[in-house]
Coordinates of C-alpha atoms in Angstrom, one line a residue:
M1 CA -48.3 -16.2 -21.1
P2 CA -46.6 -12.9 -20.6
E3 CA -48.4 -10.1 -18.8
I4 CA -48.3 -6.3 -18.9
V5 CA -49.7 -4.1 -16.3
S6 CA -49.7 -0.4 -17.4
T7 CA -49.9 2.8 -15.5
I8 CA -50.1 6.4 -16.8
V9 CA -47.6 8.6 -15.1
P10 CA -49.4 11.5 -13.4
T11 CA -47.2 14.1 -15.1
G12 CA -48.0 12.8 -18.6
G13 CA -45.5 12.1 -21.3
A14 CA -44.6 8.7 -19.9
I15 CA -46.1 5.2 -19.3
S16 CA -45.0 2.8 -16.6
L17 CA -45.2 -0.9 -17.5
Q18 CA -44.8 -3.9 -15.2
L19 CA -43.7 -6.9 -17.3
T20 CA -44.0 -10.6 -16.3
T21 CA -42.5 -13.2 -18.6
V22 CA -41.3 -16.8 -18.5
S23 CA -37.9 -17.4 -16.8
G24 CA -35.9 -18.4 -19.8
G25 CA -35.2 -17.5 -23.4
S26 CA -35.5 -14.0 -24.9
I27 CA -38.3 -11.4 -24.9
S28 CA -39.2 -8.3 -26.8
L29 CA -41.2 -5.2 -26.0
Q30 CA -42.7 -3.2 -28.8
R31 CA -44.7 0.0 -29.1
A32 CA -47.1 1.1 -31.9
V33 CA -49.3 4.2 -32.4
S34 CA -53.0 3.5 -32.4
G35 CA -55.1 5.6 -34.7
S36 CA -58.4 5.6 -36.7
S37 CA -56.8 3.4 -39.4
G38 CA -55.5 0.9 -36.9
L39 CA -52.0 0.3 -35.5
G40 CA -48.9 1.9 -37.0
P41 CA -45.6 0.1 -37.4
W42 CA -44.1 -1.5 -34.3
T43 CA -41.1 0.0 -32.7
T44 CA -38.9 -2.3 -30.7
L45 CA -38.1 -0.9 -27.2
Y46 CA -36.3 -3.9 -25.9
S47 CA -35.1 -7.2 -27.3
G48 CA -32.9 -9.6 -25.4
A49 CA -32.7 -11.7 -22.3
V50 CA -35.6 -11.9 -19.8
L51 CA -35.6 -9.0 -17.4
G52 CA -36.6 -11.0 -14.3
P53 CA -37.4 -14.5 -13.1
Y54 CA -40.9 -15.9 -13.9
G55 CA -43.6 -14.5 -11.6
T56 CA -41.6 -11.4 -10.8
S57 CA -42.8 -8.1 -12.2
T58 CA -40.1 -6.0 -13.8
P59 CA -40.7 -2.3 -14.2
F60 CA -40.1 -0.6 -17.6
F61 CA -40.6 3.1 -18.1
D62 CA -41.4 4.4 -21.6
I63 CA -40.5 8.1 -21.5
G64 CA -40.6 8.4 -25.3
D65 CA -37.8 5.9 -26.1
G66 CA -36.6 6.5 -29.7
L67 CA -38.6 9.7 -29.9
P68 CA -37.3 13.3 -29.9
G69 CA -39.2 14.0 -26.7
P70 CA -41.6 12.5 -24.2
L71 CA -44.8 10.6 -25.3
D72 CA -47.3 12.8 -27.1
P73 CA -50.3 13.5 -24.7
N74 CA -52.7 13.5 -27.7
T75 CA -51.6 10.1 -29.1
S76 CA -52.6 6.6 -28.1
Y77 CA -50.0 3.9 -27.8
V78 CA -50.2 0.1 -27.7
Y79 CA -47.5 -2.2 -26.3
K80 CA -46.8 -5.8 -27.2
L81 CA -44.8 -8.1 -25.0
T82 CA -43.5 -11.4 -26.5
D83 CA -41.7 -14.3 -24.8
N84 CA -41.3 -18.0 -25.5
A85 CA -44.8 -18.7 -24.3
G86 CA -46.6 -16.2 -26.6
S87 CA -47.5 -12.5 -27.0
V88 CA -49.8 -10.1 -25.2
Q89 CA -50.6 -6.5 -26.0
T90 CA -52.3 -3.6 -24.1
P91 CA -55.3 -1.6 -25.1
P92 CA -54.6 1.9 -26.4
L93 CA -53.0 4.1 -23.7
T94 CA -53.1 7.9 -23.9
P95 CA -50.6 9.7 -21.6
S96 CA -52.7 12.8 -21.4
A97 CA -52.3 15.1 -18.5
E98 CA -53.0 18.8 -18.0
L99 CA -51.3 19.6 -14.7
N100 CA -52.5 22.5 -12.5
L101 CA -50.2 23.3 -9.7
L102 CA -51.9 24.7 -6.6
Q103 CA -49.1 26.6 -5.0
E104 CA -49.0 27.0 -1.2
P105 CA -49.3 30.7 -0.2
I106 CA -46.7 30.7 2.6
T107 CA -44.4 33.2 1.0
Q108 CA -47.2 35.6 0.2
I109 CA -48.5 35.3 3.7
M110 CA -45.0 36.1 5.1
I111 CA -44.7 39.2 2.8
R112 CA -48.1 40.5 3.5
L113 CA -47.8 40.1 7.3
L114 CA -44.4 41.7 7.5
Q115 CA -45.5 44.5 5.2
A116 CA -48.7 45.1 7.3
G117 CA -46.6 45.2 10.5
I118 CA -44.2 47.7 9.0
N119 CA -47.0 49.9 7.6
S120 CA -48.6 49.9 11.1
L121 CA -45.4 51.2 12.8
A122 CA -45.4 54.6 14.5
P123 CA -41.7 55.5 13.9
P124 CA -40.0 58.3 15.9
A125 CA -39.7 61.8 14.3
D126 CA -36.2 61.2 13.0
I127 CA -37.1 57.9 11.3
K128 CA -38.4 58.0 7.7
L129 CA -41.3 55.8 6.6
C130 CA -40.1 52.5 5.1
Q131 CA -41.4 50.7 2.1
V132 CA -41.5 46.9 1.7
L133 CA -40.4 45.3 -1.6
H134 CA -40.6 41.7 -2.7
D135 CA -37.4 41.9 -4.8
M136 CA -34.6 44.3 -5.3
P137 CA -35.4 46.6 -8.2
L138 CA -33.5 45.8 -11.5
A139 CA -33.3 49.5 -12.6
G140 CA -32.3 52.1 -10.1
I141 CA -32.4 52.1 -6.3
P142 CA -35.5 53.2 -4.5
T143 CA -35.4 55.8 -1.8
M144 CA -34.0 54.6 1.4
P145 CA -34.9 53.2 3.8
F146 CA -36.6 50.1 2.3
V147 CA -37.0 46.4 3.1
T148 CA -36.8 43.4 0.7
V149 CA -38.3 40.0 1.4
N150 CA -37.2 36.8 -0.4
L151 CA -37.3 33.1 0.2
D152 CA -33.6 32.0 0.0
L153 CA -33.9 28.4 1.0
D154 CA -36.6 25.7 1.0
Q155 CA -35.2 22.5 2.4
Q156 CA -37.0 19.3 3.1
A157 CA -36.7 18.4 6.7
E158 CA -38.7 15.2 7.4
I159 CA -40.6 12.8 5.2
P160 CA -44.0 11.7 6.4
I161 CA -44.8 8.0 6.4
G162 CA -46.6 7.1 3.2
Q163 CA -45.5 10.1 1.2
S164 CA -44.4 7.9 -1.7
V165 CA -47.8 6.1 -1.9
P166 CA -50.0 7.5 -4.7
N167 CA -53.0 9.2 -3.1
P168 CA -55.2 11.0 -5.7
D169 CA -58.7 11.6 -4.5
N170 CA -61.8 11.2 -6.8
S171 CA -61.2 14.5 -8.5
N172 CA -57.6 13.5 -9.4
L173 CA -56.0 15.9 -6.8
W174 CA -52.6 14.7 -5.7
T175 CA -51.4 16.2 -2.4
I176 CA -47.7 16.0 -1.6
T177 CA -47.1 16.6 2.1
G178 CA -43.9 17.1 4.0
F179 CA -41.9 19.1 6.6
S180 CA -39.8 21.8 5.2
K181 CA -37.3 24.4 6.6
R182 CA -37.7 27.8 5.0
V183 CA -35.2 30.5 5.3
Y184 CA -36.4 34.1 4.4
R185 CA -33.8 36.8 3.9
I186 CA -35.2 40.2 5.0
S187 CA -32.8 43.0 4.0
V188 CA -33.0 46.4 5.5
L189 CA -31.2 49.3 3.8
S190 CA -30.8 52.8 5.1
T191 CA -28.6 55.8 4.9
N192 CA -27.9 55.8 8.6
S193 CA -27.3 53.3 11.3
V194 CA -30.1 54.5 13.6
E195 CA -32.8 54.0 11.0
R196 CA -31.3 50.6 10.1
D197 CA -31.4 49.5 13.7
F198 CA -34.9 50.6 14.1
Y199 CA -36.3 48.6 11.2
R200 CA -34.0 45.7 12.0
D201 CA -35.6 45.4 15.4
A202 CA -39.1 46.0 14.0
V203 CA -38.8 43.1 11.5
K204 CA -37.6 40.8 14.3
G205 CA -40.4 41.9 16.6
I206 CA -43.1 41.5 13.9
F207 CA -41.8 38.1 13.0
L208 CA -42.0 36.8 16.6
A209 CA -45.5 38.4 17.0
I210 CA -47.1 36.7 14.0
L211 CA -45.7 33.2 14.7
P212 CA -48.2 32.2 17.4
S213 CA -51.2 34.1 16.1
T214 CA -51.1 33.0 12.5
L215 CA -48.4 30.6 11.3
Q216 CA -48.5 28.3 14.2
E217 CA -52.3 28.0 13.8
I218 CA -52.0 26.4 10.4
G219 CA -49.0 24.2 11.2
I220 CA -46.3 26.2 9.6
N221 CA -44.4 27.1 12.7
V222 CA -43.1 23.9 14.4
R223 CA -39.6 25.3 15.1
H224 CA -38.2 28.7 14.3
S225 CA -35.1 30.8 14.8
Y226 CA -33.4 33.9 13.4
Q227 CA -30.0 35.3 12.6
I228 CA -29.1 38.9 12.0
T229 CA -26.0 40.5 10.6
S230 CA -25.4 44.2 10.1
G231 CA -22.8 46.3 8.3
Q232 CA -22.0 49.2 6.1
V233 CA -21.2 49.4 2.4
A234 CA -18.8 52.3 1.5
S235 CA -16.1 52.7 -1.0
E236 CA -14.1 55.8 -1.9
K237 CA -12.9 54.4 -5.2
L238 CA -16.5 53.6 -6.3
L239 CA -17.7 57.0 -5.0
Q240 CA -19.9 55.2 -2.5
L241 CA -19.5 57.8 0.2
P242 CA -20.9 58.0 2.8
G243 CA -22.3 54.7 1.5
F244 CA -25.3 53.0 3.2
Y245 CA -26.1 50.7 6.1
F246 CA -27.7 47.3 5.9
A247 CA -29.0 44.5 8.0
D248 CA -29.7 41.0 6.7
I249 CA -32.2 39.1 8.8
M250 CA -32.5 35.3 8.2
L251 CA -35.9 34.1 9.5
E252 CA -36.0 30.3 9.7
M253 CA -39.1 28.2 10.1
T254 CA -39.8 24.5 10.0
G255 CA -43.3 23.3 9.5
T256 CA -45.8 21.4 7.3
Y257 CA -46.0 22.4 3.7
N258 CA -48.3 20.9 1.1
I259 CA -48.1 21.0 -2.7
A260 CA -51.2 19.9 -4.6
V261 CA -51.3 18.9 -8.3
T262 CA -54.3 18.0 -10.4
S263 CA -54.3 16.2 -13.7
T264 CA -56.8 15.2 -16.4
L265 CA -56.1 11.4 -16.2
G266 CA -59.2 9.3 -16.1
I267 CA -60.5 7.9 -12.8
I268 CA -62.9 5.0 -12.2
N269 CA -65.4 6.1 -9.6
T270 CA -67.8 3.2 -9.7
I271 CA -67.6 -0.4 -11.1
E272 CA -71.0 -1.8 -11.9
F273 CA -71.6 -5.5 -12.3
T274 CA -74.8 -6.9 -13.7
G275 CA -75.7 -10.5 -13.0
Y276 CA -78.7 -12.8 -12.6
T277 CA -80.3 -14.6 -9.7
S278 CA -81.4 -18.2 -9.9
D279 CA -84.9 -17.1 -10.9
G280 CA -83.6 -14.8 -13.7
T281 CA -84.0 -11.5 -11.8
D282 CA -81.3 -8.9 -12.7
I283 CA -79.0 -7.8 -9.9
V284 CA -76.7 -4.8 -10.0
V285 CA -73.7 -4.5 -7.7
Q286 CA -71.8 -1.2 -7.5
I287 CA -68.3 -0.9 -6.1
P288 CA -68.0 1.2 -4.0
P289 CA -71.7 1.1 -2.9

């Protein structure tokens, strides 16, 4: 007899099927919608030669084949697999999932620590106070000097052993771990080179100071480096005179970064088996105990 092993994809909208059939002849895989009035019409997803030798499971992913989009999270689907030995069908499967992304706060930590460090500076008399911005403003230019902080690159560095193994806990929390290199662009803009150089060195010093006391403690700082480039923007044709001075500081860090995802898929916490002893006494076994 054929066999279907089904798995709900954690993101919802898709169902993973492992198909086992006889080694010869043709097979067909069909899908129907299950409702209060029974099963709807069958839709053929595959019909043709066997997908693998007998005893070997062949994966089949239904991402809404024949539909305008992915599988409906509020609809139950039944699959029927037929080969030369017979037919088998699954119970109703509902690809429901409400994903909640638990974002890691590394970027916010970086911005707050750099901003706190700059706010705590005691600049010389000829250096104006500096404000820290997350993004360049879209309308108008703020008063110089100012500093912007942005994450320019997030690049996976190493893959931990077992990262591809599904690991939800009993609350359906999936934690994706990895090593990542992050490159932050800290831009300093000023109307004179003295002011620019002061805040350029201040950002570099603050970055190096917070690494061992904060970021290293939580595993973010395994390796780090920085690059700095400075220059001036001026153009007589564009009436950019005397122009302004800038410094771009690239802060690079490699460390552990986790992304957590929760979903509403059902989880079996306990399997309870009821049996009888030789004298007729009920026994109950729970897995896990």
